[in-house]
PDB file of C-alpha atoms in Angstrom:
ATOM      1  CA  MET A  14     -26.779  15.958   2.061  1.00 59.00           C
ATOM      2  CA  LYS A  15     -28.278  14.181  -0.940  1.00 75.00           C
ATOM      3  CA  SER A  16     -25.284  14.244  -3.283  1.00 90.00           C
ATOM      4  CA  PRO A  17     -22.059  14.893  -1.345  1.00 97.00           C
ATOM      5  CA  LYS A  18     -18.911  15.673  -3.260  1.00 98.00           C
ATOM      6  CA  ILE A  19     -15.949  13.256  -3.213  1.00 98.00           C
ATOM      7  CA  SER A  20     -12.347  14.438  -3.558  1.00 98.00           C
ATOM      8  CA  ILE A  21      -9.957  11.837  -4.980  1.00 98.00           C
ATOM      9  CA  ILE A  22      -6.291  12.579  -4.269  1.00 98.00           C
ATOM     10  CA  VAL A  23      -3.868  10.918  -6.712  1.00 98.00           C
ATOM     11  CA  PRO A  24      -0.164  11.529  -5.940  1.00 98.00           C
ATOM     12  CA  CYS A  25       2.114  10.823  -8.905  1.00 98.00           C
ATOM     13  CA  PHE A  26       5.851  10.351  -9.142  1.00 97.00           C
ATOM     14  CA  ASN A  27       7.331   8.777 -12.275  1.00 97.00           C
ATOM     15  CA  GLN A  28       4.573   6.209 -12.756  1.00 96.00           C
ATOM     16  CA  ALA A  29       3.171   7.590 -15.990  1.00 97.00           C
ATOM     17  CA  LYS A  30       2.748   4.115 -17.457  1.00 97.00           C
ATOM     18  CA  TYR A  31       0.083   3.305 -14.848  1.00 97.00           C
ATOM     19  CA  LEU A  32      -1.674   6.671 -14.669  1.00 98.00           C
ATOM     20  CA  ASP A  33      -4.195   6.185 -17.502  1.00 98.00           C
ATOM     21  CA  ALA A  34      -5.587   2.986 -15.962  1.00 98.00           C
ATOM     22  CA  CYS A  35      -5.780   4.653 -12.550  1.00 98.00           C
ATOM     23  CA  LEU A  36      -7.671   7.725 -13.784  1.00 98.00           C
ATOM     24  CA  LYS A  37      -9.943   5.669 -16.028  1.00 98.00           C
ATOM     25  CA  SER A  38     -11.121   3.803 -12.926  1.00 98.00           C
ATOM     26  CA  VAL A  39     -12.152   7.196 -11.524  1.00 98.00           C
ATOM     27  CA  LEU A  40     -13.860   8.323 -14.714  1.00 98.00           C
ATOM     28  CA  ASP A  41     -15.815   5.041 -14.873  1.00 98.00           C
ATOM     29  CA  GLN A  42     -17.394   5.530 -11.436  1.00 98.00           C
ATOM     30  CA  THR A  43     -21.172   5.205 -11.427  1.00 98.00           C
ATOM     31  CA  TYR A  44     -21.333   8.037  -8.861  1.00 98.00           C
ATOM     32  CA  THR A  45     -20.515  11.264 -10.665  1.00 98.00           C
ATOM     33  CA  HIS A  46     -20.244  14.101  -8.117  1.00 98.00           C
ATOM     34  CA  TRP A  47     -16.483  14.128  -7.605  1.00 98.00           C
ATOM     35  CA  GLU A  48     -13.255  15.990  -8.230  1.00 98.00           C
ATOM     36  CA  CYS A  49      -9.956  14.233  -8.882  1.00 98.00           C
ATOM     37  CA  LEU A  50      -6.801  16.060  -7.805  1.00 98.00           C
ATOM     38  CA  ILE A  51      -3.771  14.816  -9.742  1.00 98.00           C
ATOM     39  CA  ILE A  52      -0.689  15.833  -7.730  1.00 98.00           C
ATOM     40  CA  ASN A  53       2.522  15.641  -9.768  1.00 98.00           C
ATOM     41  CA  ASP A  54       5.313  15.334  -7.205  1.00 98.00           C
ATOM     42  CA  GLY A  55       8.130  16.532  -9.484  1.00 98.00           C
ATOM     43  CA  SER A  56       7.961  13.652 -11.970  1.00 98.00           C
ATOM     44  CA  THR A  57      10.575  13.555 -14.740  1.00 97.00           C
ATOM     45  CA  ASP A  58       8.596  11.226 -17.028  1.00 97.00           C
ATOM     46  CA  THR A  59       5.443  11.979 -19.041  1.00 97.00           C
ATOM     47  CA  THR A  60       3.141  12.278 -16.013  1.00 98.00           C
ATOM     48  CA  GLY A  61       2.404  15.950 -16.739  1.00 97.00           C
ATOM     49  CA  LYS A  62       1.469  15.279 -20.360  1.00 97.00           C
ATOM     50  CA  ILE A  63      -0.858  12.419 -19.434  1.00 98.00           C
ATOM     51  CA  ALA A  64      -2.483  14.496 -16.691  1.00 98.00           C
ATOM     52  CA  GLN A  65      -3.053  17.310 -19.195  1.00 97.00           C
ATOM     53  CA  ASN A  66      -4.927  14.899 -21.457  1.00 97.00           C
ATOM     54  CA  TRP A  67      -7.272  14.015 -18.620  1.00 98.00           C
ATOM     55  CA  ILE A  68      -8.032  17.573 -17.512  1.00 97.00           C
ATOM     56  CA  GLU A  69      -8.871  18.389 -21.138  1.00 97.00           C
ATOM     57  CA  LYS A  70     -11.137  15.341 -21.301  1.00 96.00           C
ATOM     58  CA  ASP A  71     -13.125  16.096 -18.136  1.00 98.00           C
ATOM     59  CA  LYS A  72     -13.167  19.273 -16.038  1.00 97.00           C
ATOM     60  CA  ARG A  73     -13.565  17.226 -12.847  1.00 98.00           C
ATOM     61  CA  PHE A  74      -9.862  16.330 -13.148  1.00 98.00           C
ATOM     62  CA  LEU A  75      -7.616  18.991 -11.611  1.00 98.00           C
ATOM     63  CA  TYR A  76      -3.840  19.150 -11.987  1.00 98.00           C
ATOM     64  CA  PHE A  77      -1.218  20.438  -9.539  1.00 98.00           C
ATOM     65  CA  TYR A  78       2.554  20.373  -9.953  1.00 98.00           C
ATOM     66  CA  LYS A  79       4.985  20.618  -7.045  1.00 98.00           C
ATOM     67  CA  GLU A  80       8.673  20.086  -6.459  1.00 97.00           C
ATOM     68  CA  ASN A  81       9.482  16.557  -5.379  1.00 97.00           C
ATOM     69  CA  GLY A  82       8.868  16.152  -1.679  1.00 97.00           C
ATOM     70  CA  GLY A  83       7.642  12.601  -1.310  1.00 97.00           C
ATOM     71  CA  LEU A  84       4.336  10.773  -1.190  1.00 97.00           C
ATOM     72  CA  SER A  85       3.179  12.345   2.067  1.00 98.00           C
ATOM     73  CA  SER A  86       3.772  15.905   0.889  1.00 98.00           C
ATOM     74  CA  ALA A  87       1.831  15.195  -2.315  1.00 98.00           C
ATOM     75  CA  ARG A  88      -1.124  13.822  -0.366  1.00 98.00           C
ATOM     76  CA  ASN A  89      -0.968  16.775   2.012  1.00 98.00           C
ATOM     77  CA  LEU A  90      -1.159  19.223  -0.882  1.00 98.00           C
ATOM     78  CA  GLY A  91      -4.239  17.366  -2.090  1.00 98.00           C
ATOM     79  CA  LEU A  92      -5.813  17.713   1.365  1.00 98.00           C
ATOM     80  CA  GLU A  93      -5.181  21.464   1.255  1.00 98.00           C
ATOM     81  CA  LYS A  94      -6.679  21.879  -2.239  1.00 98.00           C
ATOM     82  CA  MET A  95      -9.698  19.551  -1.956  1.00 98.00           C
ATOM     83  CA  THR A  96     -13.236  20.933  -1.788  1.00 98.00           C
ATOM     84  CA  GLY A  97     -15.243  17.737  -1.279  1.00 98.00           C
ATOM     85  CA  HIS A  98     -17.105  16.333   1.703  1.00 97.00           C
ATOM     86  CA  PHE A  99     -15.290  12.991   1.544  1.00 98.00           C
ATOM     87  CA  VAL A 100     -11.710  11.947   0.779  1.00 98.00           C
ATOM     88  CA  GLN A 101     -10.626   9.015  -1.398  1.00 98.00           C
ATOM     89  CA  PHE A 102      -6.877   8.415  -1.574  1.00 98.00           C
ATOM     90  CA  LEU A 103      -5.694   6.590  -4.684  1.00 98.00           C
ATOM     91  CA  ASP A 104      -2.057   5.908  -5.588  1.00 98.00           C
ATOM     92  CA  SER A 105      -1.289   6.359  -9.273  1.00 98.00           C
ATOM     93  CA  ASP A 106      -0.534   2.659  -9.897  1.00 97.00           C
ATOM     94  CA  ASP A 107      -3.752   1.385  -8.301  1.00 98.00           C
ATOM     95  CA  CYS A 108      -7.387   1.316  -9.436  1.00 98.00           C
ATOM     96  CA  LEU A 109     -10.933   1.312  -8.076  1.00 98.00           C
ATOM     97  CA  ASN A 110     -14.008  -0.790  -8.732  1.00 98.00           C
ATOM     98  CA  ASN A 111     -16.436   1.432 -10.638  1.00 98.00           C
ATOM     99  CA  ALA A 112     -19.089   1.113  -7.903  1.00 98.00           C
ATOM    100  CA  LYS A 113     -16.864   2.116  -4.965  1.00 98.00           C
ATOM    101  CA  PHE A 114     -18.090   5.695  -4.681  1.00 98.00           C
ATOM    102  CA  GLN A 115     -21.783   4.840  -4.975  1.00 98.00           C
ATOM    103  CA  ILE A 116     -21.589   1.974  -2.475  1.00 98.00           C
ATOM    104  CA  SER A 117     -19.604   4.104  -0.015  1.00 98.00           C
ATOM    105  CA  ILE A 118     -21.950   7.098  -0.289  1.00 98.00           C
ATOM    106  CA  ASP A 119     -25.018   4.879   0.113  1.00 97.00           C
ATOM    107  CA  ALA A 120     -23.503   3.327   3.250  1.00 97.00           C
ATOM    108  CA  ILE A 121     -22.764   6.742   4.758  1.00 96.00           C
ATOM    109  CA  LEU A 122     -26.226   8.120   3.979  1.00 94.00           C
ATOM    110  CA  GLN A 123     -27.813   5.099   5.647  1.00 96.00           C
ATOM    111  CA  ASN A 124     -25.495   5.442   8.674  1.00 96.00           C
ATOM    112  CA  PRO A 125     -24.851   9.203   9.130  1.00 94.00           C
ATOM    113  CA  SER A 126     -22.842   8.735  12.336  1.00 96.00           C
ATOM    114  CA  SER A 127     -20.173   6.739  10.460  1.00 97.00           C
ATOM    115  CA  ARG A 128     -17.022   8.605   9.462  1.00 97.00           C
ATOM    116  CA  ILE A 129     -15.158   5.905   7.542  1.00 98.00           C
ATOM    117  CA  VAL A 130     -16.258   3.334   4.989  1.00 98.00           C
ATOM    118  CA  ALA A 131     -13.667   0.603   4.434  1.00 98.00           C
ATOM    119  CA  SER A 132     -13.825  -2.021   1.730  1.00 98.00           C
ATOM    120  CA  ASN A 133     -12.043  -5.227   0.906  1.00 98.00           C
ATOM    121  CA  PHE A 134      -9.635  -5.448  -2.038  1.00 98.00           C
ATOM    122  CA  LYS A 135      -8.166  -7.682  -4.707  1.00 98.00           C
ATOM    123  CA  MET A 136      -4.806  -7.648  -6.464  1.00 98.00           C
ATOM    124  CA  PHE A 137      -3.694  -7.431 -10.083  1.00 97.00           C
ATOM    125  CA  GLU A 138      -0.471  -7.187 -12.057  1.00 95.00           C
ATOM    126  CA  ASN A 139      -1.145  -5.689 -15.474  1.00 92.00           C
ATOM    127  CA  ASN A 140      -4.862  -5.764 -16.203  1.00 94.00           C
ATOM    128  CA  PRO A 141      -7.237  -4.562 -13.432  1.00 94.00           C
ATOM    129  CA  GLU A 142      -9.871  -6.929 -14.819  1.00 93.00           C
ATOM    130  CA  ASN A 143      -7.671  -9.956 -14.083  1.00 96.00           C
ATOM    131  CA  THR A 144      -7.534 -10.035 -10.311  1.00 97.00           C
ATOM    132  CA  THR A 145      -6.162 -12.411  -7.691  1.00 97.00           C
ATOM    133  CA  PRO A 146      -7.068 -12.794  -3.993  1.00 97.00           C
ATOM    134  CA  PRO A 147      -5.786 -10.176  -1.517  1.00 97.00           C
ATOM    135  CA  TYR A 148      -2.524 -10.656   0.386  1.00 96.00           C
ATOM    136  CA  CYS A 149      -4.377 -10.472   3.722  1.00 96.00           C
ATOM    137  CA  ILE A 150      -7.889 -10.888   5.065  1.00 93.00           C
ATOM    138  CA  LEU A 151      -9.761  -7.758   6.118  1.00 97.00           C
ATOM    139  CA  ASN A 152     -12.912  -7.706   8.222  1.00 97.00           C
ATOM    140  CA  GLN A 153     -14.795  -5.349  10.539  1.00 97.00           C
ATOM    141  CA  GLU A 154     -12.707  -6.364  13.553  1.00 97.00           C
ATOM    142  CA  LYS A 155      -9.477  -5.098  11.979  1.00 97.00           C
ATOM    143  CA  PHE A 156     -10.656  -1.486  12.054  1.00 98.00           C
ATOM    144  CA  THR A 157      -9.958  -0.572  15.679  1.00 97.00           C
ATOM    145  CA  PHE A 158      -7.274   1.573  17.250  1.00 96.00           C
ATOM    146  CA  LYS A 159      -5.637  -1.360  19.040  1.00 95.00           C
ATOM    147  CA  ASN A 160      -5.566  -3.668  16.023  1.00 96.00           C
ATOM    148  CA  LEU A 161      -4.208  -0.979  13.707  1.00 97.00           C
ATOM    149  CA  LEU A 162      -1.531  -0.096  16.237  1.00 95.00           C
ATOM    150  CA  TYR A 163      -0.374  -3.565  17.251  1.00 94.00           C
ATOM    151  CA  GLN A 164      -1.236  -5.864  14.353  1.00 94.00           C
ATOM    152  CA  TRP A 165      -0.076  -3.734  11.409  1.00 95.00           C
ATOM    153  CA  ASP A 166       2.508  -5.669   9.359  1.00 92.00           C
ATOM    154  CA  ILE A 167       1.929  -8.689  11.594  1.00 90.00           C
ATOM    155  CA  SER A 168      -1.518  -9.985  10.635  1.00 91.00           C
ATOM    156  CA  PHE A 169      -2.571  -7.367   8.077  1.00 96.00           C
ATOM    157  CA  THR A 170      -2.009  -4.020   6.363  1.00 97.00           C
ATOM    158  CA  ILE A 171      -4.627  -1.960   4.549  1.00 98.00           C
ATOM    159  CA  PRO A 172      -4.130  -0.504   1.066  1.00 98.00           C
ATOM    160  CA  ILE A 173      -4.944   3.165   1.504  1.00 98.00           C
ATOM    161  CA  HIS A 174      -7.568   3.190  -1.246  1.00 98.00           C
ATOM    162  CA  CYS A 175      -9.671   0.705   0.725  1.00 98.00           C
ATOM    163  CA  GLY A 176     -10.644   3.697   2.860  1.00 98.00           C
ATOM    164  CA  PHE A 177     -13.301   6.333   2.231  1.00 98.00           C
ATOM    165  CA  PHE A 178     -13.082   9.155   4.790  1.00 98.00           C
ATOM    166  CA  GLN A 179     -15.123  12.099   5.977  1.00 98.00           C
ATOM    167  CA  LYS A 180     -12.986  15.191   5.416  1.00 97.00           C
ATOM    168  CA  SER A 181     -13.436  16.237   9.069  1.00 97.00           C
ATOM    169  CA  LEU A 182     -10.970  13.517  10.035  1.00 97.00           C
ATOM    170  CA  PHE A 183      -8.257  15.545   8.283  1.00 98.00           C
ATOM    171  CA  PHE A 184      -8.979  18.993   9.701  1.00 95.00           C
ATOM    172  CA  ASP A 185      -5.964  18.607  12.014  1.00 94.00           C
ATOM    173  CA  LEU A 186      -4.333  15.507  10.527  1.00 96.00           C
ATOM    174  CA  ARG A 187      -1.643  15.348   7.857  1.00 97.00           C
ATOM    175  CA  PHE A 188       0.707  12.653   6.607  1.00 97.00           C
ATOM    176  CA  PRO A 189       4.205  12.756   8.206  1.00 97.00           C
ATOM    177  CA  GLU A 190       6.513  14.159   5.532  1.00 96.00           C
ATOM    178  CA  ASP A 191       9.729  12.907   7.142  1.00 95.00           C
ATOM    179  CA  LEU A 192       8.697   9.306   6.442  1.00 94.00           C
ATOM    180  CA  SER A 193       9.278   7.666   3.065  1.00 93.00           C
ATOM    181  CA  ALA A 194       7.346   4.558   4.182  1.00 94.00           C
ATOM    182  CA  LYS A 195       4.836   3.606   6.913  1.00 95.00           C
ATOM    183  CA  GLU A 196       3.135   6.992   6.525  1.00 97.00           C
ATOM    184  CA  ASP A 197      -0.127   5.146   5.793  1.00 97.00           C
ATOM    185  CA  TRP A 198       0.179   3.250   9.089  1.00 96.00           C
ATOM    186  CA  VAL A 199       0.573   6.547  10.962  1.00 97.00           C
ATOM    187  CA  MET A 200      -2.475   7.927   9.142  1.00 97.00           C
ATOM    188  CA  TRP A 201      -4.698   4.942   9.956  1.00 98.00           C
ATOM    189  CA  VAL A 202      -3.687   4.897  13.631  1.00 97.00           C
ATOM    190  CA  ASN A 203      -4.249   8.642  14.029  1.00 96.00           C
ATOM    191  CA  CYS A 204      -7.630   8.389  12.315  1.00 97.00           C
ATOM    192  CA  TYR A 205      -8.689   5.764  14.842  1.00 97.00           C
ATOM    193  CA  LYS A 206      -7.345   7.322  18.039  1.00 95.00           C
ATOM    194  CA  ASN A 207     -10.822   8.744  18.690  1.00 94.00           C
ATOM    195  CA  HIS A 208     -12.507   5.485  17.666  1.00 96.00           C
ATOM    196  CA  PRO A 209     -14.561   6.650  14.672  1.00 97.00           C
ATOM    197  CA  GLU A 210     -17.569   4.562  13.687  1.00 98.00           C
ATOM    198  CA  THR A 211     -16.659   2.472  10.642  1.00 98.00           C
ATOM    199  CA  ILE A 212     -18.669   0.600   8.048  1.00 98.00           C
ATOM    200  CA  PHE A 213     -16.877  -2.365   6.505  1.00 98.00           C
ATOM    201  CA  ILE A 214     -17.967  -3.426   3.019  1.00 98.00           C
ATOM    202  CA  ASP A 215     -16.856  -6.990   2.354  1.00 98.00           C
ATOM    203  CA  GLN A 216     -16.505  -6.429  -1.385  1.00 98.00           C
ATOM    204  CA  PRO A 217     -13.255  -5.927  -3.375  1.00 98.00           C
ATOM    205  CA  LEU A 218     -13.859  -2.261  -4.227  1.00 98.00           C
ATOM    206  CA  ALA A 219     -10.131  -1.410  -4.211  1.00 98.00           C
ATOM    207  CA  LEU A 220      -7.722  -2.952  -6.723  1.00 98.00           C
ATOM    208  CA  TYR A 221      -4.102  -3.142  -5.578  1.00 98.00           C
ATOM    209  CA  ARG A 222      -1.330  -3.471  -8.138  1.00 97.00           C
ATOM    210  CA  ARG A 223       1.317  -6.075  -7.312  1.00 92.00           C
ATOM    211  CA  ASN A 224       4.615  -4.384  -8.189  1.00 77.00           C
ATOM    212  CA  SER A 225       7.847  -6.324  -7.601  1.00 64.00           C
ATOM    213  CA  ASN A 226       9.823  -3.078  -8.048  1.00 62.00           C
ATOM    214  CA  GLY A 227       7.794  -1.171  -5.485  1.00 55.00           C
ATOM    215  CA  MET A 228       9.392   0.438  -2.463  1.00 51.00           C
ATOM    216  CA  THR A 229       7.948  -2.057   0.009  1.00 51.00           C
ATOM    217  CA  MET A 230       9.665  -4.873  -1.891  1.00 49.00           C
ATOM    218  CA  THR A 231      13.071  -3.212  -2.288  1.00 51.00           C
ATOM    219  CA  LYS A 232      13.611  -0.851   0.671  1.00 70.00           C
ATOM    220  CA  ASN A 233      14.767  -1.489   4.230  1.00 82.00           C
ATOM    221  CA  LEU A 234      11.661  -0.384   6.119  1.00 84.00           C
ATOM    222  CA  LEU A 235      13.019  -0.659   9.666  1.00 87.00           C
ATOM    223  CA  PRO A 236      14.207   2.988   9.979  1.00 91.00           C
ATOM    224  CA  ASP A 237      10.799   4.314   8.914  1.00 94.00           C
ATOM    225  CA  THR A 238       9.054   1.802  11.168  1.00 91.00           C
ATOM    226  CA  LEU A 239      11.000   3.117  14.173  1.00 89.00           C
ATOM    227  CA  LYS A 240      10.278   6.728  13.179  1.00 92.00           C
ATOM    228  CA  ALA A 241       6.590   5.899  12.941  1.00 93.00           C
ATOM    229  CA  VAL A 242       6.646   4.285  16.388  1.00 91.00           C
ATOM    230  CA  ARG A 243       8.218   7.419  17.881  1.00 92.00           C
ATOM    231  CA  LEU A 244       5.433   9.517  16.346  1.00 93.00           C
ATOM    232  CA  PHE A 245       2.896   7.461  18.307  1.00 92.00           C
ATOM    233  CA  LYS A 246       4.493   8.323  21.664  1.00 91.00           C
ATOM    234  CA  SER A 247       2.384  11.467  22.056  1.00 90.00           C
ATOM    235  CA  ILE A 248      -0.909   9.552  21.769  1.00 91.00           C
ATOM    236  CA  LEU A 249       0.010   6.436  23.764  1.00 92.00           C
ATOM    237  CA  SER A 250       0.351   5.658  27.442  1.00 91.00           C
ATOM    238  CA  ASP A 251       3.754   4.478  28.605  1.00 92.00           C
ATOM    239  CA  GLN A 252       2.384   0.940  28.873  1.00 91.00           C
ATOM    240  CA  ASP A 253       0.967   0.950  25.333  1.00 91.00           C
ATOM    241  CA  PHE A 254       4.150   2.490  23.953  1.00 92.00           C
ATOM    242  CA  GLN A 255       6.259  -0.243  25.570  1.00 92.00           C
ATOM    243  CA  LYS A 256       3.929  -2.918  24.198  1.00 91.00           C
ATOM    244  CA  LEU A 257       4.279  -1.453  20.715  1.00 91.00           C
ATOM    245  CA  TYR A 258       8.080  -1.546  20.887  1.00 85.00           C
ATOM    246  CA  GLU A 259       7.967  -5.143  22.108  1.00 89.00           C
ATOM    247  CA  ASN A 260       5.714  -6.042  19.153  1.00 84.00           C
ATOM    248  CA  ILE A 261       8.155  -4.487  16.684  1.00 84.00           C
ATOM    249  CA  ILE A 262      11.133  -6.332  18.206  1.00 84.00           C
ATOM    250  CA  SER A 263       9.212  -9.626  18.196  1.00 81.00           C
ATOM    251  CA  LYS A 264       8.161  -9.180  14.574  1.00 76.00           C
ATOM    252  CA  TYR A 265      11.703  -8.629  13.313  1.00 70.00           C
ATOM    253  CA  TYR A 266      13.113 -11.373  15.552  1.00 67.00           C
ATOM    254  CA  ASN A 267      10.530 -13.872  14.286  1.00 71.00           C
ATOM    255  CA  SER A 268      11.165 -12.901  10.665  1.00 68.00           C
ATOM    256  CA  THR A 269      14.892 -13.492  11.191  1.00 68.00           C
ATOM    257  CA  ILE A 270      14.239 -16.918  12.684  1.00 67.00           C
ATOM    258  CA  GLN A 271      11.905 -17.788   9.792  1.00 64.00           C
ATOM    259  CA  PHE A 272      14.532 -16.695   7.274  1.00 67.00           C
ATOM    260  CA  LYS A 273      17.136 -18.940   8.926  1.00 70.00           C
ATOM    261  CA  LEU A 274      14.727 -21.882   8.912  1.00 71.00           C
ATOM    262  CA  ASN A 275      13.922 -21.350   5.235  1.00 70.00           C
ATOM    263  CA  LEU A 276      17.625 -21.127   4.397  1.00 66.00           C
ATOM    264  CA  MET A 277      18.334 -24.305   6.328  1.00 71.00           C
ATOM    265  CA  ASN A 278      15.550 -26.142   4.515  1.00 73.00           C
ATOM    266  CA  ILE A 279      16.956 -25.052   1.154  1.00 70.00           C
ATOM    267  CA  LYS A 280      20.475 -26.147   2.064  1.00 67.00           C
ATOM    268  CA  ASN A 281      19.187 -29.530   3.229  1.00 76.00           C
ATOM    269  CA  SER A 282      17.124 -30.137   0.102  1.00 77.00           C
ATOM    270  CA  ASN A 283      18.160 -32.766  -2.442  1.00 77.00           C
ATOM    271  CA  ALA A 284      18.251 -30.151  -5.188  1.00 71.00           C
ATOM    272  CA  PHE A 285      20.690 -27.931  -3.281  1.00 70.00           C
ATOM    273  CA  GLN A 286      22.922 -30.889  -2.412  1.00 72.00           C
ATOM    274  CA  PHE A 287      22.927 -31.955  -6.058  1.00 72.00           C
ATOM    275  CA  ILE A 288      23.979 -28.486  -7.266  1.00 73.00           C
ATOM    276  CA  HIS A 289      26.634 -28.353  -4.552  1.00 69.00           C
ATOM    277  CA  LEU A 290      28.082 -31.662  -5.766  1.00 74.00           C
ATOM    278  CA  ILE A 291      28.140 -30.390  -9.362  1.00 77.00           C
ATOM    279  CA  LYS A 292      30.030 -27.281  -8.210  1.00 73.00           C
ATOM    280  CA  ILE A 293      32.656 -29.407  -6.492  1.00 78.00           C
ATOM    281  CA  ILE A 294      33.183 -31.411  -9.673  1.00 78.00           C
ATOM    282  CA  LEU A 295      33.308 -28.329 -11.893  1.00 71.00           C
ATOM    283  CA  ARG A 296      35.728 -26.583  -9.544  1.00 76.00           C
ATOM    284  CA  LYS A 297      38.013 -29.621  -9.635  1.00 72.00           C
ATOM    285  CA  PHE A 298      38.185 -29.458 -13.430  1.00 71.00           C
ATOM    286  CA  LYS A 299      38.374 -25.635 -13.437  1.00 70.00           C
ATOM    287  CA  LEU A 300      35.002 -25.328 -15.179  1.00 70.00           C
ATOM    288  CA  LEU A 301      33.069 -23.580 -12.415  1.00 68.00           C
ATOM    289  CA  LYS A 302      33.441 -20.012 -13.679  1.00 70.00           C
ATOM    290  CA  PRO A 303      32.239 -20.632 -17.269  1.00 72.00           C
ATOM    291  CA  SER A 304      29.346 -22.716 -15.911  1.00 68.00           C
ATOM    292  CA  ARG A 305      28.200 -20.162 -13.345  1.00 69.00           C
ATOM    293  CA  LYS A 306      25.412 -18.629 -15.461  1.00 66.00           C
ATOM    294  CA  ILE A 307      23.886 -22.041 -16.127  1.00 69.00           C
ATOM    295  CA  LEU A 308      24.056 -22.960 -12.443  1.00 61.00           C
ATOM    296  CA  ASN A 309      22.457 -19.665 -11.416  1.00 70.00           C
ATOM    297  CA  TRP A 310      19.648 -20.263 -13.898  1.00 71.00           C
ATOM    298  CA  ILE A 311      19.057 -23.727 -12.416  1.00 64.00           C
ATOM    299  CA  MET A 312      19.164 -22.363  -8.850  1.00 63.00           C
ATOM    300  CA  ASN A 313      16.602 -19.661  -9.661  1.00 68.00           C
ATOM    301  CA  SER A 314      14.330 -21.825 -11.784  1.00 64.00           C
ATOM    302  CA  LYS A 315      10.848 -22.829 -10.631  1.00 50.00           C
ATOM    303  CA  LEU A 316      11.913 -26.451 -10.895  1.00 50.00           C
ATOM    304  CA  PHE A 317      14.584 -25.910  -8.255  1.00 52.00           C
ATOM    305  CA  SER A 318      12.506 -23.695  -5.993  1.00 53.00           C
ATOM    306  CA  ASN A 319       9.682 -26.215  -5.840  1.00 48.00           C
ATOM    307  CA  LYS A 320      11.893 -29.064  -4.692  1.00 42.00           C
TER     308      LYS A 320
END
């Protein structure tokens, strides 16, 4: 297999403002034998129009529209429609280093028994060329069944576009469509239940957009975490399943304790005590309400938070 075909699956839902940068990072790849499946998951913005521009620009871009069903259903449609030998998942707000495909293909051709190539990543906010260090450290040791099962969300998570997968891994595997989060965790764990040989490339070939309005920053993820854990029951021994539940309970308990400690430290800080004293004075003179906006600005300012 001298020039295997890569299928890039790009699910899209109302993120038209990021889509051009995402697809440009595909077009700029130095490896050229690929197809890019743009899956519009019922977007109500200009996603369809932007996608149309790209399929007119290059026939390797393919466009599919479906009724909104969630991220997992969009990825699953891509898995059904793909024709490549390898799968590259890429969310519509993220980007790729232009050498990712070539480096991944070269690694596979040199190690034919490997089924996954995983890379490191960096982060960005607006411009993919202005990157910052990753939010966690990835290395070869992370990519085992046990680590993915027990250490996910504790010591690391893996942006899905860090992976580069042989399509055979997805012959009988699909993303769980009843989850609105943690579906990537389920995918990684299921991929590794048979311990596939993995090549880790310690280069930032995936670029992860930091989005303060993203679901992981705004949604209560506990219900989906528990659903994901229940999905693992069929592939785990009773002992491993119990250990997983204990890990989840410990993680949320420790995060609660850390939150209380952080809150206590804030309340004991000189800055907080100073603002509290000002509030007492303002309340006494019935000036607290008209001064509330100014106080909130002070409380949320970098000057206050760094005290």
